Amino acid sequence: MCNRYAADIRKAGKERDYWGFDEWSETRINPVLGNAVLEVFPKSQAPIIRSRWIDGKRTDQLEWQTMRWGLPGPPQYGGAPVTNIRNVKSPHWRGVLAVAHRCIVPFTAFSEYEDASPKGKKQIRWFAPPDRGVMYFAGLYRVWSGDYGSKKEPNEGDHVLFSFLTTDANELVRPVHAKAMPVVLTDQAACEEWLNAPPDEIEAFQARVLPVDALEIVGDEEAAQYVGGYIK
């Protein structure tokens, strides 16, 4: 499943909302990141959109927030961060299915490794909207307290973590990676629906098949732009 994606906030026209400034240089160099494209890996930070909370109440307003990618998995399997959630019937995920834990995850491209890659040499393929605009993953988030670092670099404290749903691969993704793909929200209406749908409708979201023309496979030369700028 997708364990690496790109989120170019510039394409969403949200630079000022999220980073606090408007201008991006012609060389695509961002003074904050070092690269205009934010590449997201498991446990790294990413820009997320969620409902704003005021005085303990969820509002209809949306806000940007930095979160880390990967909710803690089931303890019986070691509790390692899970970036992609498929089995929403699992008791482990029951606590994050409520509307209060919904978010949308902006992306400009996501990757999958080819199932047919030679042994020991995984071939990565990137998928992006044909207009190279922004789409969204259907996300879930929560606050978690503990060590979200590594043995070498511990990171103890409170962390806001997210994951997103996966579903069956569509006709575009399946020849590359047959097992699954992210649940993609293609427009504002779908985003609003996801943020407010009751928990018993989540499986219906997963059952929707993304139209094959909603994404396309990115060529190797263009895909090189997605590498390099990310926040640890």
Tab-separated table of N, CA and C in Angstrom, residues 40-210:
chain	number	residue	atom	x	y	z
A	40	VAL	N	6.190	12.920	1.778
A	40	VAL	CA	5.779	12.409	3.084
A	40	VAL	C	6.083	10.920	3.187
A	41	PHE	N	6.764	10.563	4.280
A	41	PHE	CA	7.080	9.179	4.596
A	41	PHE	C	6.406	8.794	5.913
A	42	PRO	N	6.286	7.509	6.227
A	42	PRO	CA	5.750	7.110	7.528
A	42	PRO	C	6.502	7.781	8.675
A	43	LYS	N	5.740	8.293	9.636
A	43	LYS	CA	6.204	8.955	10.848
A	43	LYS	C	6.706	10.373	10.620
A	44	SER	N	6.785	10.829	9.353
A	44	SER	CA	7.181	12.220	9.124
A	44	SER	C	5.956	13.126	9.207
A	45	GLN	N	6.186	14.432	9.266
A	45	GLN	CA	5.102	15.391	9.373
A	45	GLN	C	4.458	15.644	8.013
A	46	ALA	N	3.181	16.022	8.059
A	46	ALA	CA	2.446	16.301	6.831
A	46	ALA	C	1.350	17.320	7.108
A	47	PRO	N	0.949	18.076	6.084
A	47	PRO	CA	-0.161	19.018	6.241
A	47	PRO	C	-1.502	18.301	6.115
A	48	ILE	N	-2.371	18.533	7.075
A	48	ILE	CA	-3.667	17.867	7.137
A	48	ILE	C	-4.757	18.921	7.336
A	49	ILE	N	-5.954	18.654	6.829
A	49	ILE	CA	-7.093	19.546	7.036
A	49	ILE	C	-8.123	18.824	7.898
A	50	ARG	N	-8.589	19.525	8.930
A	50	ARG	CA	-9.589	18.948	9.826
A	50	ARG	C	-10.587	20.032	10.222
A	51	SER	N	-11.654	19.643	10.913
A	51	SER	CA	-12.613	20.612	11.444
A	51	SER	C	-11.986	21.352	12.621
A	52	ARG	N	-12.256	22.636	12.711
A	52	ARG	CA	-11.742	23.441	13.822
A	52	ARG	C	-12.597	23.210	15.069
A	53	TRP	N	-11.914	23.117	16.203
A	53	TRP	CA	-12.587	22.946	17.490
A	53	TRP	C	-12.509	24.260	18.268
A	54	ILE	N	-13.633	24.723	18.785
A	54	ILE	CA	-13.694	25.947	19.584
A	54	ILE	C	-14.439	25.635	20.876
A	55	ASP	N	-13.766	25.899	22.009
A	55	ASP	CA	-14.357	25.632	23.328
A	55	ASP	C	-14.853	24.188	23.437
A	56	GLY	N	-14.070	23.272	22.895
A	56	GLY	CA	-14.410	21.865	23.008
A	56	GLY	C	-15.492	21.382	22.069
A	57	LYS	N	-15.918	22.236	21.133
A	57	LYS	CA	-16.971	21.852	20.204
A	57	LYS	C	-16.458	21.878	18.765
A	58	ARG	N	-16.830	20.878	18.005
A	58	ARG	CA	-16.446	20.789	16.593
A	58	ARG	C	-17.292	21.753	15.783
A	59	THR	N	-16.654	22.542	14.913
A	59	THR	CA	-17.361	23.521	14.104
A	59	THR	C	-17.333	23.120	12.633
A	60	ASP	N	-18.033	23.890	11.800
A	60	ASP	CA	-18.034	23.648	10.360
A	60	ASP	C	-16.823	24.267	9.680
A	61	GLN	N	-16.024	25.034	10.421
A	61	GLN	CA	-14.825	25.645	9.860
A	61	GLN	C	-13.724	24.599	9.726
A	62	LEU	N	-12.898	24.768	8.712
A	62	LEU	CA	-11.775	23.865	8.513
A	62	LEU	C	-10.468	24.575	8.818
A	63	GLU	N	-9.466	23.809	9.247
A	63	GLU	CA	-8.158	24.387	9.540
A	63	GLU	C	-7.059	23.409	9.145
A	64	TRP	N	-5.874	23.969	8.899
A	64	TRP	CA	-4.695	23.169	8.588
A	64	TRP	C	-3.971	22.841	9.877
A	65	GLN	N	-3.388	21.668	9.934
A	65	GLN	CA	-2.591	21.274	11.084
A	65	GLN	C	-1.506	20.320	10.631
A	66	THR	N	-0.368	20.377	11.314
A	66	THR	CA	0.695	19.412	11.069
A	66	THR	C	0.438	18.164	11.906
A	67	MET	N	0.477	17.018	11.279
A	67	MET	CA	0.348	15.739	11.978
A	67	MET	C	1.426	14.791	11.474
A	68	ARG	N	1.636	13.720	12.228
A	68	ARG	CA	2.589	12.699	11.799
A	68	ARG	C	1.832	11.493	11.258
A	69	TRP	N	2.419	10.881	10.234
A	69	TRP	CA	1.728	9.840	9.483
A	69	TRP	C	1.948	8.467	10.107
A	70	GLY	N	0.874	7.902	10.648
A	70	GLY	CA	0.923	6.546	11.172
A	70	GLY	C	0.316	6.446	12.560
A	71	LEU	N	-0.888	5.880	12.654
A	71	LEU	CA	-1.518	5.632	13.950
A	71	LEU	C	-0.973	4.337	14.544
A	72	PRO	N	-0.800	4.277	15.860
A	72	PRO	CA	-0.283	3.050	16.478
A	72	PRO	C	-1.168	1.843	16.159
A	73	GLY	N	-0.539	0.766	15.742
A	73	GLY	CA	-1.268	-0.434	15.394
A	73	GLY	C	-1.626	-1.275	16.609
A	74	PRO	N	-2.282	-2.406	16.403
A	74	PRO	CA	-2.687	-3.284	17.506
A	74	PRO	C	-1.490	-3.730	18.347
A	75	PRO	N	-1.623	-3.681	19.673
A	75	PRO	CA	-0.514	-4.074	20.559
A	75	PRO	C	-0.044	-5.503	20.335
A	76	GLN	N	-0.963	-6.408	19.994
A	76	GLN	CA	-0.578	-7.809	19.806
A	76	GLN	C	0.353	-8.005	18.615
A	77	TYR	N	0.435	-6.973	17.757
A	77	TYR	CA	1.367	-7.029	16.618
A	77	TYR	C	2.527	-6.058	16.789
A	78	GLY	N	2.740	-5.622	18.015
A	78	GLY	CA	3.877	-4.766	18.319
A	78	GLY	C	3.577	-3.289	18.369
A	79	GLY	N	2.374	-2.886	17.949
A	79	GLY	CA	1.988	-1.480	18.028
A	79	GLY	C	2.684	-0.570	17.035
A	80	ALA	N	3.348	-1.142	16.027
A	80	ALA	CA	4.044	-0.307	15.045
A	80	ALA	C	3.053	0.601	14.318
A	81	PRO	N	3.483	1.820	13.910
A	81	PRO	CA	2.577	2.747	13.223
A	81	PRO	C	1.976	2.141	11.958
A	82	VAL	N	0.683	2.334	11.799
A	82	VAL	CA	-0.044	1.857	10.629
A	82	VAL	C	-0.436	3.065	9.790
A	83	THR	N	0.040	3.127	8.574
A	83	THR	CA	-0.217	4.286	7.716
A	83	THR	C	-1.481	4.140	6.887
A	84	ASN	N	-1.867	2.900	6.593
A	84	ASN	CA	-3.027	2.627	5.743
A	84	ASN	C	-3.989	1.710	6.483
A	85	ILE	N	-5.225	2.120	6.630
A	85	ILE	CA	-6.219	1.332	7.364
A	85	ILE	C	-7.217	0.718	6.383
A	86	ARG	N	-7.341	-0.598	6.429
A	86	ARG	CA	-8.276	-1.285	5.552
A	86	ARG	C	-9.441	-1.896	6.332
A	87	ASN	N	-9.121	-2.603	7.416
A	87	ASN	CA	-10.133	-3.342	8.162
A	87	ASN	C	-10.757	-2.462	9.241
A	88	VAL	N	-11.781	-1.696	8.882
A	88	VAL	CA	-12.418	-0.800	9.849
A	88	VAL	C	-13.312	-1.557	10.826
A	89	LYS	N	-13.497	-2.870	10.617
A	89	LYS	CA	-14.264	-3.671	11.566
A	89	LYS	C	-13.414	-4.112	12.753
A	90	SER	N	-12.106	-3.915	12.659
A	90	SER	CA	-11.214	-4.291	13.745
A	90	SER	C	-11.532	-3.476	15.004
A	91	PRO	N	-11.661	-4.135	16.156
A	91	PRO	CA	-11.915	-3.397	17.398
A	91	PRO	C	-10.852	-2.337	17.694
A	92	HIS	N	-9.647	-2.570	17.181
A	92	HIS	CA	-8.566	-1.616	17.447
A	92	HIS	C	-8.869	-0.227	16.884
A	93	TRP	N	-9.576	-0.142	15.756
A	93	TRP	CA	-9.833	1.143	15.109
A	93	TRP	C	-11.167	1.770	15.512
A	94	ARG	N	-11.929	1.059	16.331
A	94	ARG	CA	-13.270	1.533	16.681
A	94	ARG	C	-13.241	2.948	17.276
A	95	GLY	N	-12.210	3.255	18.073
A	95	GLY	CA	-12.145	4.545	18.753
A	95	GLY	C	-11.843	5.732	17.863
A	96	VAL	N	-11.427	5.496	16.597
A	96	VAL	CA	-11.096	6.630	15.724
A	96	VAL	C	-12.039	6.750	14.531
A	97	LEU	N	-13.128	6.003	14.541
A	97	LEU	CA	-14.035	6.043	13.399
A	97	LEU	C	-15.075	7.154	13.495
A	98	ALA	N	-15.243	7.740	14.666
A	98	ALA	CA	-16.250	8.787	14.844
A	98	ALA	C	-15.910	10.021	14.024
A	99	VAL	N	-16.933	10.818	13.756
A	99	VAL	CA	-16.759	12.053	12.978
A	99	VAL	C	-15.705	12.966	13.607
A	100	ALA	N	-15.595	12.948	14.920
A	100	ALA	CA	-14.638	13.808	15.621
A	100	ALA	C	-13.191	13.535	15.216
A	101	HIS	N	-12.927	12.358	14.633
A	101	HIS	CA	-11.558	11.979	14.269
A	101	HIS	C	-11.305	12.036	12.759
A	102	ARG	N	-12.207	12.637	12.015
A	102	ARG	CA	-12.035	12.686	10.555
A	102	ARG	C	-11.078	13.803	10.140
A	103	CYS	N	-10.371	13.568	9.063
A	103	CYS	CA	-9.548	14.603	8.445
A	103	CYS	C	-9.424	14.281	6.965
A	104	ILE	N	-8.958	15.241	6.203
A	104	ILE	CA	-8.647	14.998	4.800
A	104	ILE	C	-7.173	15.301	4.582
A	105	VAL	N	-6.560	14.477	3.767
A	105	VAL	CA	-5.108	14.503	3.577
A	105	VAL	C	-4.798	14.946	2.151
A	106	PRO	N	-4.355	16.192	1.942
A	106	PRO	CA	-4.090	16.648	0.571
A	106	PRO	C	-2.872	15.957	-0.037
A	107	PHE	N	-2.995	15.601	-1.308
A	107	PHE	CA	-1.848	15.009	-1.997
A	107	PHE	C	-1.836	15.470	-3.451
A	108	THR	N	-0.653	15.517	-4.009
A	108	THR	CA	-0.505	15.804	-5.429
A	108	THR	C	-0.016	14.578	-6.202
A	109	ALA	N	0.475	13.577	-5.488
A	109	ALA	CA	0.860	12.306	-6.102
A	109	ALA	C	1.071	11.289	-4.991
A	110	PHE	N	0.837	10.022	-5.291
A	110	PHE	CA	1.185	8.963	-4.333
A	110	PHE	C	1.860	7.833	-5.091
A	111	SER	N	2.564	7.005	-4.347
A	111	SER	CA	3.365	5.964	-4.994
A	111	SER	C	2.942	4.572	-4.557
A	112	GLU	N	3.223	3.621	-5.418
A	112	GLU	CA	3.082	2.201	-5.121
A	112	GLU	C	4.271	1.475	-5.759
A	113	TYR	N	4.728	0.416	-5.111
A	113	TYR	CA	5.780	-0.396	-5.708
A	113	TYR	C	5.161	-1.426	-6.644
A	114	GLU	N	5.814	-1.644	-7.767
A	114	GLU	CA	5.319	-2.613	-8.731
A	114	GLU	C	5.413	-4.033	-8.175
A	115	ASP	N	4.314	-4.759	-8.282
A	115	ASP	CA	4.325	-6.154	-7.850
A	115	ASP	C	5.334	-6.974	-8.651
A	116	ALA	N	5.564	-6.582	-9.888
A	116	ALA	CA	6.456	-7.343	-10.768
A	116	ALA	C	7.915	-6.897	-10.669
A	117	SER	N	8.248	-6.108	-9.649
A	117	SER	CA	9.632	-5.639	-9.497
A	117	SER	C	10.585	-6.819	-9.316
A	118	PRO	N	11.789	-6.713	-9.889
A	118	PRO	CA	12.779	-7.779	-9.677
A	118	PRO	C	13.107	-7.919	-8.193
A	119	LYS	N	13.405	-9.106	-7.741
A	119	LYS	CA	13.724	-9.350	-6.347
A	119	LYS	C	14.903	-8.488	-5.912
A	120	GLY	N	14.710	-7.769	-4.807
A	120	GLY	CA	15.775	-6.920	-4.282
A	120	GLY	C	15.888	-5.565	-4.946
A	121	LYS	N	15.009	-5.283	-5.909
A	121	LYS	CA	15.082	-3.997	-6.602
A	121	LYS	C	13.664	-3.513	-6.891
A	122	LYS	N	13.046	-2.917	-5.889
A	122	LYS	CA	11.665	-2.479	-6.031
A	122	LYS	C	11.557	-1.288	-6.980
A	123	GLN	N	10.618	-1.371	-7.891
A	123	GLN	CA	10.360	-0.293	-8.854
A	123	GLN	C	9.165	0.513	-8.364
A	124	ILE	N	9.380	1.804	-8.136
A	124	ILE	CA	8.312	2.657	-7.633
A	124	ILE	C	7.605	3.350	-8.798
A	125	ARG	N	6.282	3.456	-8.698
A	125	ARG	CA	5.480	4.180	-9.677
A	125	ARG	C	4.634	5.223	-8.960
A	126	TRP	N	4.524	6.396	-9.573
A	126	TRP	CA	3.764	7.494	-8.985
A	126	TRP	C	2.475	7.717	-9.763
A	127	PHE	N	1.420	8.047	-9.025
A	127	PHE	CA	0.105	8.326	-9.596
A	127	PHE	C	-0.302	9.747	-9.215
A	128	ALA	N	-0.833	10.502	-10.192
A	128	ALA	CA	-1.204	11.893	-9.940
A	128	ALA	C	-2.435	12.265	-10.762
A	129	PRO	N	-3.177	13.289	-10.342
A	129	PRO	CA	-4.309	13.769	-11.144
A	129	PRO	C	-3.817	14.238	-12.509
A	130	PRO	N	-4.598	14.041	-13.561
A	130	PRO	CA	-4.165	14.466	-14.902
A	130	PRO	C	-3.827	15.950	-14.988
A	131	ASP	N	-4.531	16.797	-14.215
A	131	ASP	CA	-4.243	18.231	-14.252
A	131	ASP	C	-3.140	18.618	-13.277
A	132	ARG	N	-2.591	17.626	-12.568
A	132	ARG	CA	-1.539	17.822	-11.568
A	132	ARG	C	-1.991	18.756	-10.447
A	133	GLY	N	-3.274	18.734	-10.178
A	133	GLY	CA	-3.818	19.511	-9.075
A	133	GLY	C	-3.772	18.727	-7.771
A	134	VAL	N	-4.644	19.094	-6.839
A	134	VAL	CA	-4.668	18.482	-5.516
A	134	VAL	C	-5.916	17.616	-5.358
A	135	MET	N	-5.737	16.423	-4.827
A	135	MET	CA	-6.834	15.576	-4.378
A	135	MET	C	-6.594	15.248	-2.913
A	136	TYR	N	-7.445	14.406	-2.342
A	136	TYR	CA	-7.379	14.166	-0.902
A	136	TYR	C	-7.598	12.692	-0.579
A	137	PHE	N	-6.919	12.221	0.467
A	137	PHE	CA	-7.178	10.911	1.026
A	137	PHE	C	-8.197	11.057	2.153
A	138	ALA	N	-8.984	10.011	2.387
A	138	ALA	CA	-9.934	9.978	3.496
A	138	ALA	C	-9.182	9.569	4.766
A	139	GLY	N	-8.951	10.531	5.654
A	139	GLY	CA	-8.094	10.293	6.805
A	139	GLY	C	-8.807	10.205	8.140
A	140	LEU	N	-8.109	9.606	9.112
A	140	LEU	CA	-8.533	9.518	10.500
A	140	LEU	C	-7.360	9.960	11.367
A	141	TYR	N	-7.642	10.644	12.482
A	141	TYR	CA	-6.543	11.121	13.329
A	141	TYR	C	-6.923	11.043	14.803
A	142	ARG	N	-5.892	11.114	15.633
A	142	ARG	CA	-6.095	11.166	17.083
A	142	ARG	C	-4.832	11.691	17.740
A	143	VAL	N	-4.962	12.123	18.989
A	143	VAL	CA	-3.807	12.507	19.799
A	143	VAL	C	-3.329	11.263	20.545
A	144	TRP	N	-2.048	11.037	20.526
A	144	TRP	CA	-1.453	9.868	21.172
A	144	TRP	C	-0.256	10.311	21.998
A	145	SER	N	-0.113	9.770	23.194
A	145	SER	CA	1.003	10.110	24.072
A	145	SER	C	1.956	8.929	24.186
A	146	GLY	N	3.233	9.207	24.002
A	146	GLY	CA	4.233	8.154	24.098
A	146	GLY	C	5.477	8.522	23.319
A	147	ASP	N	6.323	7.545	23.069
A	147	ASP	CA	7.562	7.746	22.320
A	147	ASP	C	7.308	7.435	20.847
A	148	TYR	N	7.316	8.470	20.006
A	148	TYR	CA	7.080	8.280	18.578
A	148	TYR	C	8.386	8.437	17.791
A	149	GLY	N	9.478	8.167	18.449
A	149	GLY	CA	10.770	8.259	17.788
A	149	GLY	C	11.370	6.887	17.544
A	150	SER	N	12.661	6.802	17.707
A	150	SER	CA	13.386	5.545	17.510
A	150	SER	C	14.340	5.361	18.683
A	151	LYS	N	15.017	4.208	18.729
A	151	LYS	CA	15.990	3.987	19.794
A	151	LYS	C	17.099	5.032	19.738
A	152	LYS	N	17.470	5.414	18.517
A	152	LYS	CA	18.538	6.396	18.351
A	152	LYS	C	18.056	7.801	18.645
A	153	GLU	N	16.823	8.115	18.246
A	153	GLU	CA	16.277	9.455	18.443
A	153	GLU	C	14.878	9.352	19.054
A	154	PRO	N	14.780	9.190	20.369
A	154	PRO	CA	13.475	9.120	21.024
A	154	PRO	C	12.686	10.418	20.821
A	155	ASN	N	11.367	10.306	20.839
A	155	ASN	CA	10.505	11.478	20.646
A	155	ASN	C	9.289	11.328	21.564
A	156	GLU	N	9.513	11.520	22.846
A	156	GLU	CA	8.488	11.332	23.863
A	156	GLU	C	7.597	12.557	23.953
A	157	GLY	N	6.282	12.348	24.120
A	157	GLY	CA	5.365	13.469	24.281
A	157	GLY	C	4.004	13.177	23.694
A	158	ASP	N	3.238	14.244	23.495
A	158	ASP	CA	1.930	14.134	22.858
A	158	ASP	C	2.088	14.359	21.359
A	159	HIS	N	1.490	13.492	20.561
A	159	HIS	CA	1.619	13.565	19.110
A	159	HIS	C	0.239	13.485	18.464
A	160	VAL	N	0.027	14.305	17.441
A	160	VAL	CA	-1.198	14.219	16.658
A	160	VAL	C	-0.879	13.370	15.443
A	161	LEU	N	-1.535	12.221	15.323
A	161	LEU	CA	-1.197	11.227	14.321
A	161	LEU	C	-2.380	10.970	13.397
A	162	PHE	N	-2.086	10.609	12.150
A	162	PHE	CA	-3.148	10.305	11.199
A	162	PHE	C	-2.783	9.086	10.370
A	163	SER	N	-3.794	8.476	9.809
A	163	SER	CA	-3.660	7.441	8.788
A	163	SER	C	-4.777	7.677	7.790
A	164	PHE	N	-4.763	6.969	6.666
A	164	PHE	CA	-5.895	7.087	5.749
A	164	PHE	C	-6.367	5.715	5.293
A	165	LEU	N	-7.591	5.692	4.797
A	165	LEU	CA	-8.220	4.438	4.405
A	165	LEU	C	-7.688	3.922	3.074
A	166	THR	N	-7.707	2.613	2.928
A	166	THR	CA	-7.392	2.004	1.638
A	166	THR	C	-8.596	1.203	1.155
A	167	THR	N	-8.559	0.870	-0.116
A	167	THR	CA	-9.644	0.141	-0.757
A	167	THR	C	-9.063	-0.744	-1.855
A	168	ASP	N	-9.932	-1.438	-2.597
A	168	ASP	CA	-9.442	-2.243	-3.716
A	168	ASP	C	-8.814	-1.350	-4.778
A	169	ALA	N	-7.743	-1.810	-5.372
A	169	ALA	CA	-7.101	-1.062	-6.457
A	169	ALA	C	-8.034	-0.984	-7.662
A	170	ASN	N	-8.047	0.189	-8.314
A	170	ASN	CA	-8.880	0.317	-9.523
A	170	ASN	C	-8.109	-0.195	-10.743
A	171	GLU	N	-8.677	-0.025	-11.924
A	171	GLU	CA	-8.088	-0.595	-13.138
A	171	GLU	C	-6.750	0.046	-13.510
A	172	LEU	N	-6.494	1.271	-13.017
A	172	LEU	CA	-5.207	1.912	-13.293
A	172	LEU	C	-4.125	1.388	-12.367
A	173	VAL	N	-4.448	1.282	-11.088
A	173	VAL	CA	-3.445	0.904	-10.082
A	173	VAL	C	-3.195	-0.597	-10.054
A	174	ARG	N	-4.225	-1.396	-10.306
A	174	ARG	CA	-4.115	-2.845	-10.140
A	174	ARG	C	-2.972	-3.485	-10.928
A	175	PRO	N	-2.718	-3.102	-12.186
A	175	PRO	CA	-1.600	-3.726	-12.903
A	175	PRO	C	-0.236	-3.428	-12.266
A	176	VAL	N	-0.161	-2.343	-11.492
A	176	VAL	CA	1.087	-2.002	-10.801
A	176	VAL	C	1.130	-2.660	-9.435
A	177	HIS	N	0.048	-2.441	-8.671
A	177	HIS	CA	-0.025	-2.959	-7.302
A	177	HIS	C	-1.444	-3.458	-7.072
A	178	ALA	N	-1.618	-4.737	-7.059
A	178	ALA	CA	-2.958	-5.326	-7.104
A	178	ALA	C	-3.697	-5.311	-5.773
A	179	LYS	N	-2.971	-5.268	-4.665
A	179	LYS	CA	-3.604	-5.493	-3.365
A	179	LYS	C	-4.558	-4.382	-2.944
A	180	ALA	N	-4.138	-3.121	-3.060
A	180	ALA	CA	-4.958	-2.026	-2.536
A	180	ALA	C	-4.454	-0.695	-3.040
A	181	MET	N	-5.251	0.351	-2.769
A	181	MET	CA	-4.850	1.730	-3.047
A	181	MET	C	-5.568	2.624	-2.036
A	182	PRO	N	-5.138	3.882	-1.870
A	182	PRO	CA	-5.826	4.770	-0.931
A	182	PRO	C	-7.240	5.105	-1.390
A	183	VAL	N	-8.116	5.407	-0.423
A	183	VAL	CA	-9.432	5.957	-0.732
A	183	VAL	C	-9.235	7.429	-1.092
A	184	VAL	N	-9.557	7.773	-2.341
A	184	VAL	CA	-9.297	9.119	-2.865
A	184	VAL	C	-10.598	9.913	-2.950
A	185	LEU	N	-10.544	11.143	-2.423
A	185	LEU	CA	-11.661	12.079	-2.507
A	185	LEU	C	-11.320	13.087	-3.596
A	186	THR	N	-12.131	13.154	-4.626
A	186	THR	CA	-11.754	13.919	-5.810
A	186	THR	C	-12.211	15.371	-5.814
A	187	ASP	N	-13.174	15.739	-4.969
A	187	ASP	CA	-13.672	17.115	-5.002
A	187	ASP	C	-14.165	17.543	-3.624
A	188	GLN	N	-14.588	18.809	-3.533
A	188	GLN	CA	-14.999	19.374	-2.253
A	188	GLN	C	-16.210	18.650	-1.673
A	189	ALA	N	-17.150	18.285	-2.535
A	189	ALA	CA	-18.350	17.593	-2.056
A	189	ALA	C	-17.982	16.275	-1.386
A	190	ALA	N	-17.070	15.525	-1.993
A	190	ALA	CA	-16.647	14.250	-1.416
A	190	ALA	C	-15.922	14.463	-0.087
A	191	CYS	N	-15.127	15.537	-0.006
A	191	CYS	CA	-14.419	15.849	1.242
A	191	CYS	C	-15.408	16.161	2.355
A	192	GLU	N	-16.391	16.986	2.060
A	192	GLU	CA	-17.385	17.341	3.067
A	192	GLU	C	-18.192	16.118	3.499
A	193	GLU	N	-18.498	15.259	2.547
A	193	GLU	CA	-19.232	14.045	2.866
A	193	GLU	C	-18.421	13.166	3.812
A	194	TRP	N	-17.123	13.014	3.512
A	194	TRP	CA	-16.269	12.189	4.361
A	194	TRP	C	-16.165	12.768	5.769
A	195	LEU	N	-16.019	14.053	5.899
A	195	LEU	CA	-15.845	14.668	7.210
A	195	LEU	C	-17.082	14.511	8.096
A	196	ASN	N	-18.231	14.273	7.496
A	196	ASN	CA	-19.478	14.264	8.262
A	196	ASN	C	-20.261	12.958	8.209
A	197	ALA	N	-19.794	11.984	7.473
A	197	ALA	CA	-20.534	10.719	7.327
A	197	ALA	C	-20.494	9.912	8.628
A	198	PRO	N	-21.595	9.283	9.015
A	198	PRO	CA	-21.614	8.434	10.208
A	198	PRO	C	-20.644	7.261	10.062
A	199	PRO	N	-20.154	6.733	11.175
A	199	PRO	CA	-19.211	5.609	11.112
A	199	PRO	C	-19.732	4.407	10.330
A	200	ASP	N	-21.058	4.177	10.370
A	200	ASP	CA	-21.577	3.004	9.669
A	200	ASP	C	-21.584	3.163	8.150
A	201	GLU	N	-21.156	4.342	7.652
A	201	GLU	CA	-21.062	4.552	6.212
A	201	GLU	C	-19.624	4.475	5.694
A	202	ILE	N	-18.692	4.229	6.596
A	202	ILE	CA	-17.281	4.207	6.191
A	202	ILE	C	-17.010	3.095	5.180
A	203	GLU	N	-17.559	1.938	5.397
A	203	GLU	CA	-17.323	0.837	4.452
A	203	GLU	C	-17.867	1.166	3.066
A	204	ALA	N	-18.922	1.977	3.014
A	204	ALA	CA	-19.458	2.393	1.716
A	204	ALA	C	-18.452	3.270	0.984
A	205	PHE	N	-17.721	4.099	1.722
A	205	PHE	CA	-16.661	4.904	1.103
A	205	PHE	C	-15.591	3.986	0.522
A	206	GLN	N	-15.226	2.966	1.275
A	206	GLN	CA	-14.197	2.049	0.803
A	206	GLN	C	-14.650	1.241	-0.414
A	207	ALA	N	-15.958	1.051	-0.536
A	207	ALA	CA	-16.476	0.235	-1.631
A	207	ALA	C	-16.542	0.990	-2.955
A	208	ARG	N	-16.419	2.316	-2.900
A	208	ARG	CA	-16.490	3.096	-4.132
A	208	ARG	C	-15.238	2.867	-4.976
A	209	VAL	N	-15.425	2.718	-6.250
A	209	VAL	CA	-14.299	2.497	-7.162
A	209	VAL	C	-13.918	3.830	-7.810
A	210	LEU	N	-12.671	4.218	-7.655
A	210	LEU	CA	-12.203	5.464	-8.249
A	210	LEU	C	-12.190	5.332	-9.769
